[in-house]
CSV table of C-alpha atoms and ligand atoms in Angstrom, one decimal:
chain,number,residue,atom,x,y,z
A,1,MET,CA,87.6,107.6,306.0
A,2,ARG,CA,84.2,106.8,304.5
A,3,VAL,CA,84.3,104.0,302.0
A,4,ALA,CA,82.1,106.1,299.7
A,5,GLU,CA,84.8,108.8,299.6
A,6,MET,CA,87.7,106.4,298.7
A,7,ASN,CA,89.1,106.7,295.1
A,8,ARG,CA,89.8,103.5,293.2
A,9,GLU,CA,93.4,103.3,294.4
A,10,ALA,CA,92.5,103.8,298.0
A,11,LEU,CA,89.7,101.2,297.6
A,12,GLU,CA,92.0,98.6,296.1
A,13,ALA,CA,94.5,99.1,298.9
A,14,PHE,CA,91.7,98.9,301.5
A,15,ALA,CA,90.4,95.7,299.9
A,16,ALA,CA,93.8,94.1,299.8
A,17,ASP,CA,94.3,94.9,303.4
A,18,CYS,CA,91.0,93.4,304.4
A,19,LYS,CA,91.7,90.3,302.3
A,20,LYS,CA,95.0,89.8,304.0
A,21,GLN,CA,93.5,90.1,307.5
A,22,TYR,CA,90.6,87.8,306.4
A,23,GLU,CA,93.0,85.1,305.2
A,24,ALA,CA,94.9,85.3,308.4
A,25,PHE,CA,91.6,84.6,310.3
A,26,GLN,CA,90.8,81.7,307.9
A,27,ALA,CA,94.2,80.2,308.7
A,28,GLN,CA,93.3,80.0,312.4
A,29,GLY,CA,90.7,77.3,311.8
A,30,LEU,CA,88.1,78.9,314.1
A,31,LYS,CA,84.9,77.2,315.2
A,32,LEU,CA,82.6,79.8,316.7
A,33,ASP,CA,78.8,79.8,316.8
A,34,MET,CA,76.7,83.0,317.1
A,35,SER,CA,73.7,81.6,315.2
A,36,ARG,CA,71.0,81.5,317.9
A,37,GLY,CA,70.0,83.5,320.9
A,38,LYS,CA,70.8,80.9,323.6
A,39,PRO,CA,71.9,81.5,327.2
A,40,SER,CA,75.5,80.6,327.9
A,41,PRO,CA,76.3,77.7,330.3
A,42,LYS,CA,77.2,80.3,333.0
A,43,GLN,CA,73.7,81.8,332.7
A,44,LEU,CA,72.2,78.3,333.0
A,45,ASP,CA,74.3,77.8,336.1
A,46,LEU,CA,72.5,80.7,337.8
A,47,THR,CA,69.4,78.5,338.1
A,48,ASN,CA,71.0,75.2,339.0
A,49,GLY,CA,69.3,75.3,342.4
A,50,ILE,CA,65.9,74.8,340.7
A,51,THR,CA,66.6,71.2,340.1
A,52,ASN,CA,66.8,70.2,343.8
A,53,CYS,CA,64.8,73.0,345.5
A,54,LEU,CA,61.9,70.6,346.2
A,55,SER,CA,62.2,68.1,349.0
A,56,GLU,CA,60.5,64.7,348.6
A,57,ASP,CA,57.5,65.8,350.7
A,58,ASP,CA,57.1,69.1,349.0
A,59,TYR,CA,54.4,68.5,346.4
A,60,LYS,CA,51.4,70.3,347.6
A,61,ALA,CA,50.0,73.5,346.3
A,62,GLU,CA,48.7,76.2,348.7
A,63,ASN,CA,45.2,74.8,348.3
A,64,GLY,CA,46.4,71.3,349.2
A,65,LEU,CA,46.3,70.0,345.6
A,66,ASP,CA,48.8,67.2,345.0
A,67,CYS,CA,50.9,68.5,342.2
A,68,ARG,CA,52.2,65.1,341.3
A,69,ASN,CA,48.8,64.1,340.0
A,70,TYR,CA,46.6,65.0,337.0
A,71,GLY,CA,44.5,68.1,336.9
A,72,CYS,CA,44.6,71.9,337.3
A,73,LEU,CA,44.5,72.6,333.6
A,74,ASP,CA,45.2,76.3,333.7
A,75,GLY,CA,47.9,76.4,336.4
A,76,LEU,CA,48.3,76.6,340.1
A,77,PRO,CA,46.7,79.7,341.6
A,78,GLU,CA,50.0,80.8,343.2
A,79,ALA,CA,51.8,80.3,339.8
A,80,LYS,CA,49.2,82.5,338.1
A,81,ALA,CA,49.7,85.2,340.8
A,82,PHE,CA,53.5,84.8,340.5
A,83,PHE,CA,53.5,85.3,336.7
A,84,ALA,CA,50.7,87.9,336.5
A,85,PRO,CA,53.1,90.9,337.1
A,86,MET,CA,55.4,89.6,334.4
A,87,LEU,CA,52.6,90.2,331.8
A,88,GLY,CA,51.2,93.2,333.8
A,89,VAL,CA,47.8,91.5,334.2
A,90,LYS,CA,45.6,90.0,337.0
A,91,PRO,CA,46.2,86.4,338.1
A,92,GLU,CA,42.8,85.4,336.7
A,93,ASP,CA,43.9,86.6,333.2
A,94,VAL,CA,46.7,84.0,333.1
A,95,ILE,CA,47.0,80.4,332.0
A,96,VAL,CA,50.3,78.7,333.1
A,97,CYS,CA,51.4,76.3,330.4
A,98,GLY,CA,54.3,74.0,329.6
A,99,ASN,CA,57.9,74.7,328.9
A,100,SER,CA,57.7,76.7,325.6
A,101,SER,CA,55.8,79.9,324.6
A,102,LEU,CA,56.5,79.1,321.0
A,103,ASN,CA,54.6,75.9,321.5
A,104,ILE,CA,51.5,77.8,322.8
A,105,MET,CA,51.8,80.5,320.1
A,106,TYR,CA,51.8,77.7,317.5
A,107,TRP,CA,48.9,76.0,319.3
A,108,ALA,CA,46.8,79.2,319.5
A,109,MET,CA,47.4,80.1,315.8
A,110,SER,CA,46.8,76.5,314.7
A,111,LEU,CA,43.6,76.4,316.8
A,112,ALA,CA,42.4,79.6,315.1
A,113,MET,CA,43.0,78.0,311.7
A,114,THR,CA,41.1,74.8,312.6
A,115,ASN,CA,38.4,76.0,315.0
A,116,GLY,CA,38.5,79.8,314.8
A,117,VAL,CA,38.6,82.2,317.7
A,118,MET,CA,35.8,82.4,320.3
A,119,GLY,CA,33.4,80.6,318.0
A,120,SER,CA,34.2,82.4,314.7
A,121,LYS,CA,34.6,80.6,311.4
A,122,PRO,CA,37.9,78.8,311.3
A,123,TRP,CA,40.6,80.9,309.6
A,124,GLY,CA,41.6,77.9,307.5
A,125,LYS,CA,38.1,77.9,305.9
A,126,TYR,CA,38.8,81.2,304.1
A,127,ASP,CA,40.4,81.1,300.7
A,128,LYS,CA,43.2,83.3,301.9
A,129,VAL,CA,44.4,84.2,305.4
A,130,LYS,CA,47.1,86.7,306.0
A,131,VAL,CA,49.3,87.6,309.0
A,132,LEU,CA,51.2,90.9,309.4
A,133,CYS,CA,54.9,90.4,310.0
A,134,PRO,CA,56.8,93.4,311.3
A,135,VAL,CA,60.3,93.2,309.7
A,136,PRO,CA,62.9,92.5,310.7
A,137,GLY,CA,61.3,90.0,313.1
A,138,TYR,CA,61.5,86.6,314.7
A,139,ASP,CA,62.0,83.8,312.1
A,140,ARG,CA,60.1,81.2,314.1
A,141,HIS,CA,57.0,83.4,314.3
A,142,PHE,CA,57.0,83.7,310.5
A,143,ALA,CA,57.7,80.0,310.1
A,144,VAL,CA,54.7,79.1,312.3
A,145,SER,CA,52.3,81.1,310.1
A,146,GLU,CA,53.9,79.9,306.9
A,147,PHE,CA,53.6,76.3,308.0
A,148,LEU,CA,50.0,76.7,308.9
A,149,GLY,CA,49.3,78.0,305.3
A,150,MET,CA,49.0,81.7,306.0
A,151,GLU,CA,50.2,84.4,303.7
A,152,LEU,CA,52.9,86.6,305.3
A,153,VAL,CA,52.7,90.4,304.8
A,154,ASN,CA,55.8,92.5,305.6
A,155,VAL,CA,55.2,95.6,307.7
A,156,PRO,CA,58.2,97.9,308.3
A,157,MET,CA,59.5,98.5,311.8
A,158,LYS,CA,60.2,102.0,313.0
A,159,GLU,CA,62.2,103.1,316.0
A,160,ASP,CA,59.1,102.9,318.3
A,161,GLY,CA,57.5,99.8,316.9
A,162,PRO,CA,55.7,98.6,313.7
A,163,ASP,CA,54.6,101.4,311.3
A,164,MET,CA,51.1,101.8,312.8
A,165,ASP,CA,49.8,104.0,309.9
A,166,ILE,CA,50.3,100.9,307.7
A,167,VAL,CA,49.0,98.4,310.3
A,168,GLU,CA,45.8,100.4,310.8
A,169,LYS,CA,45.2,100.9,307.1
A,170,LEU,CA,45.8,97.3,306.2
A,171,VAL,CA,43.6,95.8,309.0
A,172,ALA,CA,40.8,98.3,308.4
A,173,GLU,CA,40.7,97.4,304.6
A,174,ASP,CA,41.4,93.7,304.4
A,175,ASP,CA,39.4,91.2,306.3
A,176,THR,CA,41.7,88.4,305.2
A,177,ILE,CA,44.3,89.8,307.6
A,178,LYS,CA,43.6,87.8,310.8
A,179,ALA,CA,46.7,88.4,312.9
A,180,ILE,CA,49.9,90.2,313.6
A,181,TRP,CA,53.1,89.0,315.3
A,182,CYS,CA,54.6,91.5,317.8
A,183,VAL,CA,57.6,91.4,320.2
A,184,PRO,CA,56.9,94.6,322.0
A,185,MET,CA,59.8,94.8,324.3
A,186,TYR,CA,63.4,94.5,322.9
A,187,SER,CA,62.1,93.0,319.6
A,188,ASN,CA,63.9,90.2,318.0
A,189,PRO,CA,66.2,91.2,316.3
A,190,GLY,CA,65.9,95.0,316.4
A,191,GLY,CA,65.8,95.5,320.2
A,192,VAL,CA,62.9,97.9,319.6
A,193,VAL,CA,60.8,98.9,322.6
A,194,TYR,CA,57.3,99.8,321.4
A,195,SER,CA,56.3,103.2,322.6
A,196,ASP,CA,53.1,103.7,324.7
A,197,ALA,CA,51.6,105.5,321.7
A,198,VAL,CA,52.1,102.4,319.6
A,199,VAL,CA,50.8,100.1,322.3
A,200,LYS,CA,47.7,102.3,322.6
A,201,ARG,CA,47.2,102.2,318.8
A,202,PHE,CA,47.3,98.4,318.9
A,203,ALA,CA,44.8,98.4,321.8
A,204,ALA,CA,42.4,100.6,319.8
A,205,LEU,CA,42.8,98.8,316.4
A,206,LYS,CA,39.5,98.4,314.5
A,207,PRO,CA,40.2,95.5,312.1
A,208,LYS,CA,37.7,94.7,309.4
A,209,ALA,CA,38.1,91.0,310.5
A,210,LYS,CA,36.3,90.7,313.8
A,211,ASP,CA,38.3,87.5,314.5
A,212,PHE,CA,41.7,89.4,314.2
A,213,ARG,CA,44.2,88.7,317.0
A,214,ILE,CA,47.4,90.4,318.1
A,215,PHE,CA,50.0,87.8,319.0
A,216,TRP,CA,51.9,89.8,321.6
A,217,ASP,CA,55.0,87.8,322.4
A,218,ASN,CA,56.6,89.5,325.4
A,219,ALA,CA,59.6,87.0,325.4
A,220,TYR,CA,62.0,89.7,326.7
A,221,CYS,CA,59.9,91.7,329.0
A,222,VAL,CA,62.2,91.3,332.0
A,223,HIS,CA,65.5,90.9,330.1
A,224,HIS,CA,67.0,94.3,330.7
A,225,LEU,CA,70.6,95.4,329.9
A,226,VAL,CA,70.3,98.8,331.6
A,227,ASP,CA,69.8,99.9,335.2
A,228,ASN,CA,66.7,102.0,334.5
A,229,PRO,CA,64.8,100.0,332.0
A,230,PRO,CA,61.9,101.4,330.0
A,231,VAL,CA,58.4,101.0,331.4
A,232,GLN,CA,55.7,100.1,328.8
A,233,ALA,CA,52.0,100.6,328.7
A,234,ASN,CA,50.1,97.3,329.0
A,235,LEU,CA,48.3,96.1,326.0
A,236,LEU,CA,45.5,94.2,327.7
A,237,GLU,CA,44.8,97.0,330.1
A,238,GLU,CA,44.7,99.6,327.2
A,239,ALA,CA,42.6,97.2,325.1
A,240,LYS,CA,40.1,97.0,328.1
A,241,LYS,CA,40.0,100.8,328.3
A,242,ALA,CA,39.3,100.9,324.5
A,243,GLY,CA,36.5,98.3,324.8
A,244,ASN,CA,38.6,96.0,322.7
A,245,GLU,CA,39.9,93.5,325.2
A,246,ASP,CA,39.4,90.4,323.0
A,247,ILE,CA,41.9,91.6,320.4
A,248,CYS,CA,45.1,90.2,321.9
A,249,TYR,CA,46.8,87.1,323.2
A,250,MET,CA,49.9,87.8,325.3
A,251,PHE,CA,52.7,85.4,325.8
A,252,ALA,CA,55.9,85.1,327.8
A,253,SER,CA,58.1,82.3,329.2
A,254,THR,CA,60.9,81.7,331.7
A,255,SER,CA,63.1,80.2,328.9
A,256,LYS,CA,65.8,82.8,329.3
A,257,ILE,CA,65.2,83.3,333.0
A,258,THR,CA,65.6,79.8,334.3
A,259,HIS,CA,66.3,77.0,331.8
A,260,PRO,CA,65.0,77.1,328.2
A,261,GLY,CA,64.5,73.3,328.1
A,262,SER,CA,62.5,73.1,331.3
A,263,GLY,CA,61.0,76.5,331.9
A,264,ILE,CA,57.4,77.7,332.1
A,265,ALA,CA,55.3,79.5,329.5
A,266,VAL,CA,52.3,81.7,330.1
A,267,ILE,CA,49.5,83.1,328.1
A,268,ALA,CA,47.3,86.1,329.2
A,269,ALA,CA,44.1,87.3,327.5
A,270,SER,CA,40.6,88.6,328.1
A,271,GLN,CA,38.2,86.3,330.1
A,272,ASN,CA,36.3,85.6,326.8
A,273,ASN,CA,39.4,84.5,325.1
A,274,LEU,CA,40.6,82.5,328.1
A,275,ALA,CA,37.3,80.6,328.4
A,276,TYR,CA,37.6,79.6,324.7
A,277,LEU,CA,41.3,78.7,325.0
A,278,LYS,CA,40.8,76.7,328.1
A,279,LYS,CA,38.0,74.7,326.6
A,280,ALA,CA,40.2,73.9,323.6
A,281,LEU,CA,43.2,73.2,325.7
A,282,GLY,CA,41.3,70.6,327.7
A,283,PHE,CA,41.2,68.4,324.5
A,284,SER,CA,45.0,68.3,324.3
A,285,THR,CA,46.1,67.9,327.9
A,286,ILE,CA,44.8,67.0,331.3
A,287,GLY,CA,47.2,69.5,332.8
A,288,TYR,CA,50.7,70.8,332.5
A,289,ASP,CA,53.7,70.1,334.7
A,290,LYS,CA,52.7,71.4,338.1
A,291,MET,CA,55.8,70.1,339.9
A,292,ASN,CA,57.8,72.4,337.6
A,293,GLN,CA,55.4,75.2,338.6
A,294,LEU,CA,56.2,74.4,342.2
A,295,ARG,CA,60.0,74.3,341.5
A,296,HIS,CA,59.8,77.8,340.0
A,297,LEU,CA,57.7,79.1,342.9
A,298,ARG,CA,60.1,77.7,345.5
A,299,PHE,CA,63.3,78.8,343.6
A,300,PHE,CA,62.0,82.4,343.5
A,301,GLY,CA,60.4,82.2,347.0
A,302,GLY,CA,57.0,82.8,345.3
A,303,LYS,CA,57.9,86.4,344.7
A,304,PHE,CA,58.1,88.1,341.3
A,305,GLU,CA,60.5,90.7,342.8
A,306,ASN,CA,63.0,87.9,343.3
A,307,LEU,CA,62.7,87.0,339.6
A,308,VAL,CA,63.4,90.6,338.7
A,309,GLU,CA,66.5,90.5,341.0
A,310,HIS,CA,67.6,87.2,339.4
A,311,MET,CA,67.6,88.9,336.0
A,312,LYS,CA,70.3,91.3,337.2
A,313,LYS,CA,72.6,88.3,337.4
A,314,HIS,CA,71.9,87.5,333.8
A,315,LYS,CA,72.5,91.2,333.0
A,316,ALA,CA,75.9,91.1,334.7
A,317,LEU,CA,76.9,88.1,332.5
A,318,ILE,CA,75.6,89.4,329.2
A,319,ALA,CA,75.8,93.2,329.3
A,320,PRO,CA,79.6,93.0,328.8
A,321,LYS,CA,79.0,90.8,325.8
A,322,PHE,CA,76.7,93.3,324.2
A,323,GLN,CA,79.4,95.9,325.0
A,324,ILE,CA,82.1,93.8,323.1
A,325,VAL,CA,79.9,93.7,320.0
A,326,GLU,CA,78.9,97.4,320.1
A,327,SER,CA,82.4,98.7,320.8
A,328,THR,CA,84.0,96.5,318.1
A,329,LEU,CA,81.5,97.6,315.6
A,330,GLU,CA,81.9,101.2,316.6
A,331,GLN,CA,85.7,101.2,316.6
A,332,GLU,CA,86.1,99.2,313.3
A,333,LEU,CA,83.2,100.4,311.2
A,334,ALA,CA,81.8,103.7,312.3
A,335,ASP,CA,84.3,105.9,310.4
A,336,LEU,CA,83.8,103.8,307.2
A,337,ASP,CA,80.1,104.7,307.2
A,338,ILE,CA,79.1,101.3,305.6
A,339,ALA,CA,76.7,100.0,308.2
A,340,ASN,CA,74.4,100.8,311.1
A,341,TRP,CA,73.4,98.7,314.1
A,342,SER,CA,71.2,98.7,317.2
A,343,ASN,CA,72.4,99.4,320.7
A,344,PRO,CA,69.6,97.7,322.6
A,345,GLN,CA,68.6,98.3,326.2
A,346,GLY,CA,67.6,94.7,326.6
A,347,GLY,CA,66.8,91.4,324.9
A,348,TYR,CA,69.1,89.0,323.2
A,349,PHE,CA,70.1,90.5,319.9
A,350,ILE,CA,71.9,93.2,318.0
A,351,SER,CA,70.5,94.0,314.6
A,352,PHE,CA,73.2,94.9,312.0
A,353,ASN,CA,72.5,96.4,308.6
A,354,GLN,CA,74.8,96.8,305.6
A,355,LYS,CA,72.9,97.3,302.3
A,356,GLY,CA,73.5,94.6,299.7
A,357,CYS,CA,76.1,92.8,301.8
A,358,ALA,CA,74.3,90.6,304.4
A,359,LYS,CA,74.6,87.3,302.5
A,360,ARG,CA,78.3,88.0,301.6
A,361,ILE,CA,79.2,88.8,305.2
A,362,VAL,CA,77.5,85.7,306.5
A,363,SER,CA,79.2,83.5,304.0
A,364,LEU,CA,82.6,85.1,304.5
A,365,CYS,CA,82.2,84.5,308.3
A,366,LYS,CA,81.2,80.9,307.7
A,367,GLU,CA,84.2,80.3,305.6
A,368,ALA,CA,86.3,81.6,308.4
A,369,GLY,CA,84.6,79.4,311.0
A,370,VAL,CA,82.1,81.8,312.4
A,371,VAL,CA,78.5,80.7,312.1
A,372,LEU,CA,75.9,83.5,312.2
A,373,THR,CA,72.1,83.3,311.8
A,374,GLY,CA,71.4,83.0,308.0
A,375,ALA,CA,71.1,86.3,306.1
A,376,GLY,CA,67.5,87.0,305.5
A,377,ALA,CA,66.3,84.9,308.4
A,378,SER,CA,64.5,87.8,310.1
A,379,PHE,CA,62.3,88.2,307.0
A,380,PRO,CA,59.3,86.2,305.8
A,381,HIS,CA,60.4,83.3,303.6
A,382,GLY,CA,64.0,84.3,304.4
A,383,VAL,CA,63.9,87.1,301.8
A,384,ASP,CA,65.5,90.4,302.9
A,385,PRO,CA,64.6,92.8,300.1
A,386,GLU,CA,67.7,94.9,300.7
A,387,ASP,CA,70.0,92.0,301.6
A,388,GLU,CA,71.1,94.1,304.5
A,389,ASN,CA,70.1,92.6,307.9
A,390,ILE,CA,72.2,90.3,310.1
A,391,ARG,CA,71.1,89.2,313.6
A,392,ILE,CA,74.0,89.1,316.0
A,393,SER,CA,73.4,86.9,319.1
A,394,PRO,CA,76.2,87.6,321.6
A,395,THR,CA,75.0,85.6,324.6
A,396,PHE,CA,76.2,82.1,324.1
A,397,PRO,CA,79.9,82.4,323.3
A,398,THR,CA,82.4,83.3,326.1
A,399,GLU,CA,83.7,86.9,326.0
A,400,GLU,CA,87.0,85.7,324.4
A,401,GLU,CA,85.2,83.7,321.7
A,402,LEU,CA,82.8,86.6,321.1
A,403,GLN,CA,85.7,89.1,320.6
A,404,LYS,CA,87.3,86.7,318.2
A,405,ALA,CA,84.0,86.2,316.3
A,406,MET,CA,83.4,90.0,316.2
A,407,ASP,CA,87.0,90.6,314.8
A,408,VAL,CA,86.1,88.2,312.0
A,409,PHE,CA,82.7,89.8,311.6
A,410,VAL,CA,84.0,93.3,311.1
A,411,CYS,CA,86.8,92.1,308.8
A,412,ALA,CA,84.1,90.4,306.7
A,413,ALA,CA,81.9,93.5,306.7
A,414,LYS,CA,84.8,95.6,305.5
A,415,LEU,CA,85.8,93.1,302.8
A,416,ALA,CA,82.2,92.9,301.6
A,417,ALA,CA,82.0,96.7,301.5
A,418,ALA,CA,85.3,97.0,299.6
A,419,GLU,CA,84.1,94.3,297.1
A,420,GLN,CA,80.8,96.1,296.6
A,421,ALA,CA,82.4,99.5,296.0
A,422,LEU,CA,84.9,98.0,293.6
A,423,ALA,CA,82.2,96.3,291.6
A,424,LYS,CA,80.4,99.6,291.0
B,501,PMP,N1,59.7,84.5,321.2
B,501,PMP,C1,60.8,85.1,320.9
B,501,PMP,C2,60.7,86.5,320.4
B,501,PMP,C3,62.1,84.5,321.0
B,501,PMP,O1,63.2,85.2,320.6
B,501,PMP,C4,62.2,83.2,321.4
B,501,PMP,C5,63.5,82.5,321.6
B,501,PMP,N2,64.4,82.8,320.7
B,501,PMP,C6,61.0,82.5,321.8
B,501,PMP,C7,59.8,83.2,321.7
B,501,PMP,C8,61.0,81.1,322.2
B,501,PMP,O2,60.4,81.0,323.5
B,501,PMP,P1,60.2,79.7,324.2
B,501,PMP,O3,61.5,79.1,324.6
B,501,PMP,O4,59.4,80.1,325.4
B,501,PMP,O5,59.4,78.7,323.3
């Protein structure tokens, strides 16, 4: 029965029942963590071979370069060729970096603030600099811009990507808007795959600020949960067609492919952007970890197809976890009509919405020993205007732990809905 249709008596009985169940969970002294999208130890095990796949005398790149030594700022040629298909670009459009894409996104934005983009006035020299933040979105993106002193502007997400009518209007009118954060494939947390139409509208954007950049974070581009994953138009290619190739920086990493602590991050962009970025990069490093580039090349036999195959092993481990979350939500909450949630085809998150209840649910879960990402985390400054969104991260716990955590979660969601309805 829908909660909205329950009379007072039914509501009170429903609330009492939820409360009883909830107290029983509390009494179990649980300690479960679903707060961040981390791979599980079993997923990390899939890549254990990478730590010893180089023999002692295996340290030379194809061109004879000694990878143990300094140099080769933008990455080994064969590493560029290996990662190019991941971002859908040519090898020469890639810089192979260190272990974290967040780190290079931070660096690229910070560089724009201090030194501008391709010779423009530094963003930080303007009285006000704004960044568009599709919401719900990735908290660390928003935190980077906030930390660098930018003003965060919410843009609503639709089923096929950010609301492009709003994006186009805002960037055309306001030259203090210098950037937008995007996770185009399986967005964090909504799992949204931007449609080709949205990608093309991004590629053709005509911002008033000539130094505007799209921060295109393709963190989940190979992280599929379905057998026939969606295929997406490529931003850089479309931007080239539109004569707008300098508009974007594209990022990805192997964090959730190999090992997050010791993976490889990549950036792709137009040749103009790359020339500027490489020059700036040269002031901060003499070169990244080329032995790690070699390890990744050897582990995957130098072939991107092998990486794609490797992702199927991740899928086999995590798809059942997404299934547990989705079926528990469906079974326990669908009839009550109190919430909605995503059923993503890939990525690391399920986005759950229950109006006016997110904070209460997160706090009820916490008091019963289940830690979730903080309510509001997927919004700039942690402020969810509707207090509705919770990011569920199913990958880290075991299936048993996850089921338990979800049992607590749906119980908390019901109790919060009952309390809300009774308070009306
Ligand atoms: N981008 C997105 C959208 C993410 O969800 C994450 C990890 N949660 C990252 C970047 C972090 O990537 P990296 O480990 O390469 O810094």
